[in-house]
């Protein structure tokens, strides 16, 4: 008999998303192979890379490269030309180029492992879950960019004529889109703790203000989703990333290690969940 369907849902979190690479490393060592990947925002980028069969070593190499050349580059030309009418603070080009480098024009039909990418349709205010089931010929790169396009920070993406933004706005954990496809879900939460208190009454930049505002919304939405979860059994992984800046990032080695350690700790609960579904248990090394 076929084994249970295991979904890996990777949550949003900006540059904290590098921690997802450590989670993938821990799952690989434990010989846990998801049958479907899902992601929102930064999680969509890593989920798509895993579903496309990109090696972990290459993901780690890209993470180190991004530390030297940020994805978040201020679009001075657009700000000068359009002022308050500019679509976003940062340029779309760095992220679009990364998506093109990783996925080219690969469509959902061609991806190696089933993939679900979460985004939001701006005009209708409804979540969109891109996958081979509904959108087989859509390029993965276009949907991943759209899923990462946080309003105000990155320009929205246009996919199949729809104007789309950050999937974290409505589905920060990418759980709602993947639940029907899984018997067990492993979910990685990058912003599981409440934003830490600061001993200041000001915020240094508009970008920081935008990010912290969005983080408060996604934190509460994610907590609400988990509290009311009535889908398949859920294994939650929550890396400790309190000191990692979502836009500037941190030391990639430390961020990846945080994801790895959190996943290894969470896998202690895997045996109980797996036994309920007849899945194999992870290796003990």
PDB file of C-alpha atoms in Angstrom:
ATOM      1  CA  UNK A   1       0.000   0.000   0.000  1.00  0.00           C
ATOM      2  CA  UNK A   2       1.229   3.523  -0.671  1.00  0.00           C
ATOM      3  CA  UNK A   3       2.465   5.465   2.343  1.00  0.00           C
ATOM      4  CA  UNK A   4       0.764   8.545   3.766  1.00  0.00           C
ATOM      5  CA  UNK A   5       0.902  11.813   1.891  1.00  0.00           C
ATOM      6  CA  UNK A   6       3.277  14.133   3.755  1.00  0.00           C
ATOM      7  CA  UNK A   7       3.101  17.860   3.043  1.00  0.00           C
ATOM      8  CA  UNK A   8       5.833  20.304   4.013  1.00  0.00           C
ATOM      9  CA  UNK A   9       4.413  23.827   4.429  1.00  0.00           C
ATOM     10  CA  UNK A  10       7.014  26.597   4.734  1.00  0.00           C
ATOM     11  CA  UNK A  11       5.893  29.878   6.274  1.00  0.00           C
ATOM     12  CA  UNK A  12       6.662  33.498   5.441  1.00  0.00           C
ATOM     13  CA  UNK A  13       9.387  35.563   7.100  1.00  0.00           C
ATOM     14  CA  UNK A  14      11.583  37.499   4.687  1.00  0.00           C
ATOM     15  CA  UNK A  15      15.289  36.714   5.022  1.00  0.00           C
ATOM     16  CA  UNK A  16      14.460  34.480   7.971  1.00  0.00           C
ATOM     17  CA  UNK A  17      13.316  32.045   5.286  1.00  0.00           C
ATOM     18  CA  UNK A  18      16.911  30.838   4.973  1.00  0.00           C
ATOM     19  CA  UNK A  19      16.138  28.764   8.084  1.00  0.00           C
ATOM     20  CA  UNK A  20      13.935  26.577   5.877  1.00  0.00           C
ATOM     21  CA  UNK A  21      17.122  25.204   4.297  1.00  0.00           C
ATOM     22  CA  UNK A  22      18.161  23.831   7.688  1.00  0.00           C
ATOM     23  CA  UNK A  23      14.749  22.217   8.093  1.00  0.00           C
ATOM     24  CA  UNK A  24      15.161  20.511   4.721  1.00  0.00           C
ATOM     25  CA  UNK A  25      18.573  19.256   5.812  1.00  0.00           C
ATOM     26  CA  UNK A  26      17.130  17.694   8.978  1.00  0.00           C
ATOM     27  CA  UNK A  27      14.290  16.039   7.058  1.00  0.00           C
ATOM     28  CA  UNK A  28      16.713  14.666   4.498  1.00  0.00           C
ATOM     29  CA  UNK A  29      18.879  13.152   7.236  1.00  0.00           C
ATOM     30  CA  UNK A  30      15.774  11.626   8.809  1.00  0.00           C
ATOM     31  CA  UNK A  31      14.773  10.190   5.412  1.00  0.00           C
ATOM     32  CA  UNK A  32      11.446  12.008   5.480  1.00  0.00           C
ATOM     33  CA  UNK A  33      10.442  12.780   1.904  1.00  0.00           C
ATOM     34  CA  UNK A  34       7.462  15.099   1.451  1.00  0.00           C
ATOM     35  CA  UNK A  35       5.039  14.151  -1.287  1.00  0.00           C
ATOM     36  CA  UNK A  36       3.993  17.778  -1.729  1.00  0.00           C
ATOM     37  CA  UNK A  37       5.647  21.096  -0.915  1.00  0.00           C
ATOM     38  CA  UNK A  38       3.837  24.333  -0.130  1.00  0.00           C
ATOM     39  CA  UNK A  39       5.064  27.797   0.701  1.00  0.00           C
ATOM     40  CA  UNK A  40       4.113  31.365   1.332  1.00  0.00           C
ATOM     41  CA  UNK A  41       6.386  34.335   0.603  1.00  0.00           C
ATOM     42  CA  UNK A  42       9.969  33.325   1.514  1.00  0.00           C
ATOM     43  CA  UNK A  43       8.647  29.856   2.182  1.00  0.00           C
ATOM     44  CA  UNK A  44       7.369  29.682  -1.394  1.00  0.00           C
ATOM     45  CA  UNK A  45      10.883  30.314  -2.720  1.00  0.00           C
ATOM     46  CA  UNK A  46      12.432  27.483  -0.679  1.00  0.00           C
ATOM     47  CA  UNK A  47       9.484  25.117  -1.206  1.00  0.00           C
ATOM     48  CA  UNK A  48       9.685  25.618  -4.969  1.00  0.00           C
ATOM     49  CA  UNK A  49      13.442  25.034  -4.932  1.00  0.00           C
ATOM     50  CA  UNK A  50      12.971  21.770  -3.026  1.00  0.00           C
ATOM     51  CA  UNK A  51      10.125  20.648  -5.294  1.00  0.00           C
ATOM     52  CA  UNK A  52      12.285  21.442  -8.326  1.00  0.00           C
ATOM     53  CA  UNK A  53      15.038  19.168  -7.018  1.00  0.00           C
ATOM     54  CA  UNK A  54      17.622  21.876  -6.310  1.00  0.00           C
ATOM     55  CA  UNK A  55      20.334  20.466  -4.066  1.00  0.00           C
ATOM     56  CA  UNK A  56      20.673  21.699  -0.498  1.00  0.00           C
ATOM     57  CA  UNK A  57      24.308  22.602  -1.122  1.00  0.00           C
ATOM     58  CA  UNK A  58      23.212  24.956  -3.900  1.00  0.00           C
ATOM     59  CA  UNK A  59      20.534  26.500  -1.669  1.00  0.00           C
ATOM     60  CA  UNK A  60      23.152  27.117   1.029  1.00  0.00           C
ATOM     61  CA  UNK A  61      25.492  28.668  -1.529  1.00  0.00           C
ATOM     62  CA  UNK A  62      22.747  31.038  -2.682  1.00  0.00           C
ATOM     63  CA  UNK A  63      21.979  31.960   0.940  1.00  0.00           C
ATOM     64  CA  UNK A  64      25.595  33.017   1.476  1.00  0.00           C
ATOM     65  CA  UNK A  65      25.564  34.963  -1.782  1.00  0.00           C
ATOM     66  CA  UNK A  66      22.430  36.866  -0.785  1.00  0.00           C
ATOM     67  CA  UNK A  67      24.168  38.094   2.337  1.00  0.00           C
ATOM     68  CA  UNK A  68      26.648  39.945   0.156  1.00  0.00           C
ATOM     69  CA  UNK A  69      24.086  41.251  -2.333  1.00  0.00           C
ATOM     70  CA  UNK A  70      20.696  41.896  -0.797  1.00  0.00           C
ATOM     71  CA  UNK A  71      17.407  41.146  -2.502  1.00  0.00           C
ATOM     72  CA  UNK A  72      16.095  44.394  -1.052  1.00  0.00           C
ATOM     73  CA  UNK A  73      17.545  47.277  -3.082  1.00  0.00           C
ATOM     74  CA  UNK A  74      15.874  50.685  -2.958  1.00  0.00           C
ATOM     75  CA  UNK A  75      14.363  51.691  -6.298  1.00  0.00           C
ATOM     76  CA  UNK A  76      15.655  55.266  -6.336  1.00  0.00           C
ATOM     77  CA  UNK A  77      14.743  55.813  -9.998  1.00  0.00           C
ATOM     78  CA  UNK A  78      11.085  54.877  -9.461  1.00  0.00           C
ATOM     79  CA  UNK A  79      10.875  56.993  -6.316  1.00  0.00           C
ATOM     80  CA  UNK A  80      12.315  60.020  -8.155  1.00  0.00           C
ATOM     81  CA  UNK A  81      10.031  59.563 -11.160  1.00  0.00           C
ATOM     82  CA  UNK A  82       6.796  58.696  -9.388  1.00  0.00           C
ATOM     83  CA  UNK A  83       7.166  59.868  -5.800  1.00  0.00           C
ATOM     84  CA  UNK A  84       4.193  58.728  -3.736  1.00  0.00           C
ATOM     85  CA  UNK A  85       2.771  56.982  -6.805  1.00  0.00           C
ATOM     86  CA  UNK A  86       5.662  54.511  -6.870  1.00  0.00           C
ATOM     87  CA  UNK A  87       4.504  50.901  -6.514  1.00  0.00           C
ATOM     88  CA  UNK A  88       7.095  49.920  -3.929  1.00  0.00           C
ATOM     89  CA  UNK A  89      10.210  50.921  -2.057  1.00  0.00           C
ATOM     90  CA  UNK A  90      12.445  48.165  -3.433  1.00  0.00           C
ATOM     91  CA  UNK A  91      13.328  47.014  -6.954  1.00  0.00           C
ATOM     92  CA  UNK A  92      11.730  43.865  -8.328  1.00  0.00           C
ATOM     93  CA  UNK A  93      14.759  42.935 -10.431  1.00  0.00           C
ATOM     94  CA  UNK A  94      16.974  41.135  -7.846  1.00  0.00           C
ATOM     95  CA  UNK A  95      14.210  38.768  -6.759  1.00  0.00           C
ATOM     96  CA  UNK A  96      12.954  38.221 -10.309  1.00  0.00           C
ATOM     97  CA  UNK A  97      16.486  37.374 -11.433  1.00  0.00           C
ATOM     98  CA  UNK A  98      16.863  34.882  -8.585  1.00  0.00           C
ATOM     99  CA  UNK A  99      13.553  33.220  -9.504  1.00  0.00           C
ATOM    100  CA  UNK A 100      14.612  33.028 -13.156  1.00  0.00           C
ATOM    101  CA  UNK A 101      17.976  31.544 -12.143  1.00  0.00           C
ATOM    102  CA  UNK A 102      16.347  28.846 -10.010  1.00  0.00           C
ATOM    103  CA  UNK A 103      13.306  27.919 -12.101  1.00  0.00           C
ATOM    104  CA  UNK A 104      13.709  29.364 -15.582  1.00  0.00           C
ATOM    105  CA  UNK A 105      10.387  28.889 -17.389  1.00  0.00           C
ATOM    106  CA  UNK A 106       9.572  25.609 -15.619  1.00  0.00           C
ATOM    107  CA  UNK A 107       5.826  25.210 -15.201  1.00  0.00           C
ATOM    108  CA  UNK A 108       3.898  23.488 -12.441  1.00  0.00           C
ATOM    109  CA  UNK A 109       3.285  20.584 -14.818  1.00  0.00           C
ATOM    110  CA  UNK A 110       7.058  20.103 -15.161  1.00  0.00           C
ATOM    111  CA  UNK A 111       8.071  20.448 -11.495  1.00  0.00           C
ATOM    112  CA  UNK A 112       9.520  17.233 -10.031  1.00  0.00           C
ATOM    113  CA  UNK A 113       7.393  17.071  -6.864  1.00  0.00           C
ATOM    114  CA  UNK A 114       3.890  18.570  -6.494  1.00  0.00           C
ATOM    115  CA  UNK A 115       4.018  22.180  -5.340  1.00  0.00           C
ATOM    116  CA  UNK A 116       1.533  24.713  -3.984  1.00  0.00           C
ATOM    117  CA  UNK A 117       2.421  28.428  -3.950  1.00  0.00           C
ATOM    118  CA  UNK A 118       0.293  30.851  -1.942  1.00  0.00           C
ATOM    119  CA  UNK A 119      -0.442  34.397  -3.089  1.00  0.00           C
ATOM    120  CA  UNK A 120      -3.259  36.959  -2.869  1.00  0.00           C
ATOM    121  CA  UNK A 121      -5.273  38.461  -5.725  1.00  0.00           C
ATOM    122  CA  UNK A 122      -5.241  42.207  -5.036  1.00  0.00           C
ATOM    123  CA  UNK A 123      -8.385  43.051  -6.995  1.00  0.00           C
ATOM    124  CA  UNK A 124     -10.600  40.347  -5.480  1.00  0.00           C
ATOM    125  CA  UNK A 125      -8.875  40.120  -2.065  1.00  0.00           C
ATOM    126  CA  UNK A 126      -8.934  36.329  -2.163  1.00  0.00           C
ATOM    127  CA  UNK A 127      -6.090  33.832  -1.657  1.00  0.00           C
ATOM    128  CA  UNK A 128      -4.747  31.981  -4.675  1.00  0.00           C
ATOM    129  CA  UNK A 129      -2.998  28.629  -4.427  1.00  0.00           C
ATOM    130  CA  UNK A 130      -1.009  27.957  -7.571  1.00  0.00           C
ATOM    131  CA  UNK A 131      -0.470  24.282  -8.382  1.00  0.00           C
ATOM    132  CA  UNK A 132      -0.463  21.788 -11.230  1.00  0.00           C
ATOM    133  CA  UNK A 133      -4.032  20.806 -10.407  1.00  0.00           C
ATOM    134  CA  UNK A 134      -5.448  24.183 -11.427  1.00  0.00           C
ATOM    135  CA  UNK A 135      -2.642  25.997 -13.232  1.00  0.00           C
ATOM    136  CA  UNK A 136      -0.396  23.372 -14.878  1.00  0.00           C
ATOM    137  CA  UNK A 137       1.132  25.651 -17.516  1.00  0.00           C
ATOM    138  CA  UNK A 138       1.894  28.653 -15.291  1.00  0.00           C
ATOM    139  CA  UNK A 139       5.632  29.357 -14.801  1.00  0.00           C
ATOM    140  CA  UNK A 140       6.674  28.636 -11.213  1.00  0.00           C
ATOM    141  CA  UNK A 141       9.015  31.643 -11.166  1.00  0.00           C
ATOM    142  CA  UNK A 142       6.139  34.086 -11.744  1.00  0.00           C
ATOM    143  CA  UNK A 143       4.090  32.733  -8.848  1.00  0.00           C
ATOM    144  CA  UNK A 144       7.053  32.597  -6.462  1.00  0.00           C
ATOM    145  CA  UNK A 145       7.877  36.239  -7.144  1.00  0.00           C
ATOM    146  CA  UNK A 146       4.230  37.208  -6.600  1.00  0.00           C
ATOM    147  CA  UNK A 147       4.107  35.241  -3.341  1.00  0.00           C
ATOM    148  CA  UNK A 148       7.133  37.206  -2.061  1.00  0.00           C
ATOM    149  CA  UNK A 149       5.865  40.637  -3.165  1.00  0.00           C
ATOM    150  CA  UNK A 150       5.058  42.220   0.187  1.00  0.00           C
ATOM    151  CA  UNK A 151       2.823  45.273  -0.365  1.00  0.00           C
ATOM    152  CA  UNK A 152       4.767  48.505  -0.171  1.00  0.00           C
ATOM    153  CA  UNK A 153       8.160  46.824  -0.249  1.00  0.00           C
ATOM    154  CA  UNK A 154       8.162  44.969  -3.592  1.00  0.00           C
ATOM    155  CA  UNK A 155       6.026  45.635  -6.687  1.00  0.00           C
ATOM    156  CA  UNK A 156       3.141  43.183  -7.119  1.00  0.00           C
ATOM    157  CA  UNK A 157       3.450  40.335  -9.609  1.00  0.00           C
ATOM    158  CA  UNK A 158       1.156  39.673 -12.553  1.00  0.00           C
ATOM    159  CA  UNK A 159       0.238  36.030 -13.055  1.00  0.00           C
ATOM    160  CA  UNK A 160      -2.329  34.946 -15.648  1.00  0.00           C
ATOM    161  CA  UNK A 161      -3.616  38.509 -15.813  1.00  0.00           C
ATOM    162  CA  UNK A 162      -4.075  38.696 -12.031  1.00  0.00           C
ATOM    163  CA  UNK A 163      -2.248  41.243  -9.900  1.00  0.00           C
ATOM    164  CA  UNK A 164      -0.860  39.279  -6.955  1.00  0.00           C
ATOM    165  CA  UNK A 165       0.983  40.045  -3.737  1.00  0.00           C
ATOM    166  CA  UNK A 166       2.580  38.300  -0.761  1.00  0.00           C
ATOM    167  CA  UNK A 167       0.838  35.047   0.164  1.00  0.00           C
ATOM    168  CA  UNK A 168       1.566  35.816   3.806  1.00  0.00           C
ATOM    169  CA  UNK A 169      -1.127  38.495   3.768  1.00  0.00           C
ATOM    170  CA  UNK A 170      -3.884  35.854   4.001  1.00  0.00           C
ATOM    171  CA  UNK A 171      -2.139  32.486   4.369  1.00  0.00           C
ATOM    172  CA  UNK A 172       1.247  32.972   6.085  1.00  0.00           C
ATOM    173  CA  UNK A 173       1.759  29.248   6.687  1.00  0.00           C
ATOM    174  CA  UNK A 174       0.458  28.030   3.297  1.00  0.00           C
ATOM    175  CA  UNK A 175      -1.654  25.509   5.203  1.00  0.00           C
ATOM    176  CA  UNK A 176      -5.086  26.118   3.715  1.00  0.00           C
ATOM    177  CA  UNK A 177      -3.980  25.335   0.196  1.00  0.00           C
ATOM    178  CA  UNK A 178      -2.133  22.124   1.031  1.00  0.00           C
ATOM    179  CA  UNK A 179      -4.446  20.532   3.625  1.00  0.00           C
ATOM    180  CA  UNK A 180      -6.603  18.656   1.059  1.00  0.00           C
ATOM    181  CA  UNK A 181      -3.480  17.070  -0.432  1.00  0.00           C
ATOM    182  CA  UNK A 182      -1.972  15.566   2.727  1.00  0.00           C
ATOM    183  CA  UNK A 183      -2.489  12.971   5.435  1.00  0.00           C
ATOM    184  CA  UNK A 184       0.087  14.698   7.628  1.00  0.00           C
ATOM    185  CA  UNK A 185       1.453  18.231   7.469  1.00  0.00           C
ATOM    186  CA  UNK A 186       4.848  19.450   8.660  1.00  0.00           C
ATOM    187  CA  UNK A 187       4.575  23.235   9.065  1.00  0.00           C
ATOM    188  CA  UNK A 188       7.496  25.592   9.659  1.00  0.00           C
ATOM    189  CA  UNK A 189       6.634  28.830  11.462  1.00  0.00           C
ATOM    190  CA  UNK A 190       9.288  31.551  11.269  1.00  0.00           C
ATOM    191  CA  UNK A 191       7.434  34.154  13.302  1.00  0.00           C
ATOM    192  CA  UNK A 192       5.870  31.982  15.959  1.00  0.00           C
ATOM    193  CA  UNK A 193       6.695  34.275  18.871  1.00  0.00           C
ATOM    194  CA  UNK A 194       5.145  37.682  19.400  1.00  0.00           C
ATOM    195  CA  UNK A 195       7.310  40.612  18.240  1.00  0.00           C
ATOM    196  CA  UNK A 196       9.743  41.476  21.043  1.00  0.00           C
ATOM    197  CA  UNK A 197       9.255  44.681  22.982  1.00  0.00           C
ATOM    198  CA  UNK A 198      11.619  47.499  22.073  1.00  0.00           C
ATOM    199  CA  UNK A 199      12.916  50.222  24.328  1.00  0.00           C
ATOM    200  CA  UNK A 200      12.176  52.906  21.776  1.00  0.00           C
ATOM    201  CA  UNK A 201       9.213  54.962  20.674  1.00  0.00           C
ATOM    202  CA  UNK A 202      10.342  55.385  17.070  1.00  0.00           C
ATOM    203  CA  UNK A 203      10.888  53.194  14.035  1.00  0.00           C
ATOM    204  CA  UNK A 204      13.978  54.030  12.040  1.00  0.00           C
ATOM    205  CA  UNK A 205      12.730  53.533   8.481  1.00  0.00           C
ATOM    206  CA  UNK A 206       9.519  53.249   6.492  1.00  0.00           C
ATOM    207  CA  UNK A 207      10.564  49.740   5.401  1.00  0.00           C
ATOM    208  CA  UNK A 208      10.937  48.633   9.022  1.00  0.00           C
ATOM    209  CA  UNK A 209       7.564  50.102   9.889  1.00  0.00           C
ATOM    210  CA  UNK A 210       5.908  48.320   6.963  1.00  0.00           C
ATOM    211  CA  UNK A 211       7.544  45.048   7.870  1.00  0.00           C
ATOM    212  CA  UNK A 212       6.657  45.160  11.571  1.00  0.00           C
ATOM    213  CA  UNK A 213       3.064  46.072  10.759  1.00  0.00           C
ATOM    214  CA  UNK A 214       2.775  43.138   8.371  1.00  0.00           C
ATOM    215  CA  UNK A 215       4.462  40.865  10.899  1.00  0.00           C
ATOM    216  CA  UNK A 216       1.881  41.684  13.551  1.00  0.00           C
ATOM    217  CA  UNK A 217      -0.896  40.779  11.129  1.00  0.00           C
ATOM    218  CA  UNK A 218       0.697  37.539   9.949  1.00  0.00           C
ATOM    219  CA  UNK A 219       1.604  36.530  13.503  1.00  0.00           C
ATOM    220  CA  UNK A 220      -2.010  36.845  14.654  1.00  0.00           C
ATOM    221  CA  UNK A 221      -3.340  35.223  11.470  1.00  0.00           C
ATOM    222  CA  UNK A 222      -0.945  32.300  11.818  1.00  0.00           C
ATOM    223  CA  UNK A 223      -1.829  31.831  15.483  1.00  0.00           C
ATOM    224  CA  UNK A 224      -5.529  31.937  14.597  1.00  0.00           C
ATOM    225  CA  UNK A 225      -5.044  29.368  11.829  1.00  0.00           C
ATOM    226  CA  UNK A 226      -3.215  26.968  14.141  1.00  0.00           C
ATOM    227  CA  UNK A 227      -5.730  27.416  16.975  1.00  0.00           C
ATOM    228  CA  UNK A 228      -8.614  26.474  14.682  1.00  0.00           C
ATOM    229  CA  UNK A 229      -6.786  23.836  12.656  1.00  0.00           C
ATOM    230  CA  UNK A 230      -9.084  20.931  11.803  1.00  0.00           C
ATOM    231  CA  UNK A 231      -7.047  19.408   9.006  1.00  0.00           C
ATOM    232  CA  UNK A 232      -4.606  16.468   8.984  1.00  0.00           C
ATOM    233  CA  UNK A 233      -2.252  15.832  11.949  1.00  0.00           C
ATOM    234  CA  UNK A 234       0.204  18.700  12.226  1.00  0.00           C
ATOM    235  CA  UNK A 235       3.884  18.643  13.198  1.00  0.00           C
ATOM    236  CA  UNK A 236       4.993  22.185  13.999  1.00  0.00           C
ATOM    237  CA  UNK A 237       8.590  23.401  13.668  1.00  0.00           C
ATOM    238  CA  UNK A 238       9.470  26.825  15.113  1.00  0.00           C
ATOM    239  CA  UNK A 239      13.107  27.939  14.717  1.00  0.00           C
ATOM    240  CA  UNK A 240      14.404  30.534  17.171  1.00  0.00           C
ATOM    241  CA  UNK A 241      15.053  33.547  14.923  1.00  0.00           C
ATOM    242  CA  UNK A 242      14.362  36.450  17.227  1.00  0.00           C
ATOM    243  CA  UNK A 243      17.678  38.157  16.414  1.00  0.00           C
ATOM    244  CA  UNK A 244      17.498  37.708  12.627  1.00  0.00           C
ATOM    245  CA  UNK A 245      16.412  40.813  10.723  1.00  0.00           C
ATOM    246  CA  UNK A 246      13.749  39.962   8.095  1.00  0.00           C
ATOM    247  CA  UNK A 247      15.161  42.382   5.505  1.00  0.00           C
ATOM    248  CA  UNK A 248      18.899  42.386   6.238  1.00  0.00           C
ATOM    249  CA  UNK A 249      19.058  38.763   7.321  1.00  0.00           C
ATOM    250  CA  UNK A 250      21.861  37.396   9.472  1.00  0.00           C
ATOM    251  CA  UNK A 251      24.776  34.980   9.340  1.00  0.00           C
ATOM    252  CA  UNK A 252      23.443  32.310   6.920  1.00  0.00           C
ATOM    253  CA  UNK A 253      25.232  29.517   8.783  1.00  0.00           C
ATOM    254  CA  UNK A 254      23.561  30.448  12.064  1.00  0.00           C
ATOM    255  CA  UNK A 255      20.132  30.921  10.466  1.00  0.00           C
ATOM    256  CA  UNK A 256      20.321  27.566   8.671  1.00  0.00           C
ATOM    257  CA  UNK A 257      21.517  25.898  11.873  1.00  0.00           C
ATOM    258  CA  UNK A 258      18.544  27.362  13.784  1.00  0.00           C
ATOM    259  CA  UNK A 259      16.180  25.724  11.313  1.00  0.00           C
ATOM    260  CA  UNK A 260      18.094  22.453  11.497  1.00  0.00           C
ATOM    261  CA  UNK A 261      18.074  22.306  15.307  1.00  0.00           C
ATOM    262  CA  UNK A 262      14.383  23.189  15.536  1.00  0.00           C
ATOM    263  CA  UNK A 263      13.523  20.459  13.026  1.00  0.00           C
ATOM    264  CA  UNK A 264      15.593  17.836  14.829  1.00  0.00           C
ATOM    265  CA  UNK A 265      13.883  18.703  18.118  1.00  0.00           C
ATOM    266  CA  UNK A 266      10.436  18.564  16.528  1.00  0.00           C
ATOM    267  CA  UNK A 267      11.123  15.186  14.953  1.00  0.00           C
ATOM    268  CA  UNK A 268      11.054  13.674  18.433  1.00  0.00           C
ATOM    269  CA  UNK A 269       7.274  13.865  18.034  1.00  0.00           C
ATOM    270  CA  UNK A 270       7.348  12.255  14.591  1.00  0.00           C
ATOM    271  CA  UNK A 271       7.212   8.647  15.802  1.00  0.00           C
ATOM    272  CA  UNK A 272       3.839   9.145  17.493  1.00  0.00           C
ATOM    273  CA  UNK A 273       2.323  10.901  14.468  1.00  0.00           C
ATOM    274  CA  UNK A 274       3.857   8.481  11.987  1.00  0.00           C
ATOM    275  CA  UNK A 275       2.586   5.444  13.859  1.00  0.00           C
ATOM    276  CA  UNK A 276      -0.958   6.786  13.546  1.00  0.00           C
ATOM    277  CA  UNK A 277      -0.606   6.856   9.776  1.00  0.00           C
ATOM    278  CA  UNK A 278       1.741   3.960   9.139  1.00  0.00           C
ATOM    279  CA  UNK A 279       4.619   6.177   8.049  1.00  0.00           C
ATOM    280  CA  UNK A 280       8.224   5.186   8.590  1.00  0.00           C
ATOM    281  CA  UNK A 281      10.042   6.737  11.516  1.00  0.00           C
ATOM    282  CA  UNK A 282      13.134   8.876  10.991  1.00  0.00           C
ATOM    283  CA  UNK A 283      16.606   7.515  11.499  1.00  0.00           C
ATOM    284  CA  UNK A 284      18.083   7.995  14.962  1.00  0.00           C
ATOM    285  CA  UNK A 285      21.531   9.234  13.939  1.00  0.00           C
TER     286      UNK A 285
END
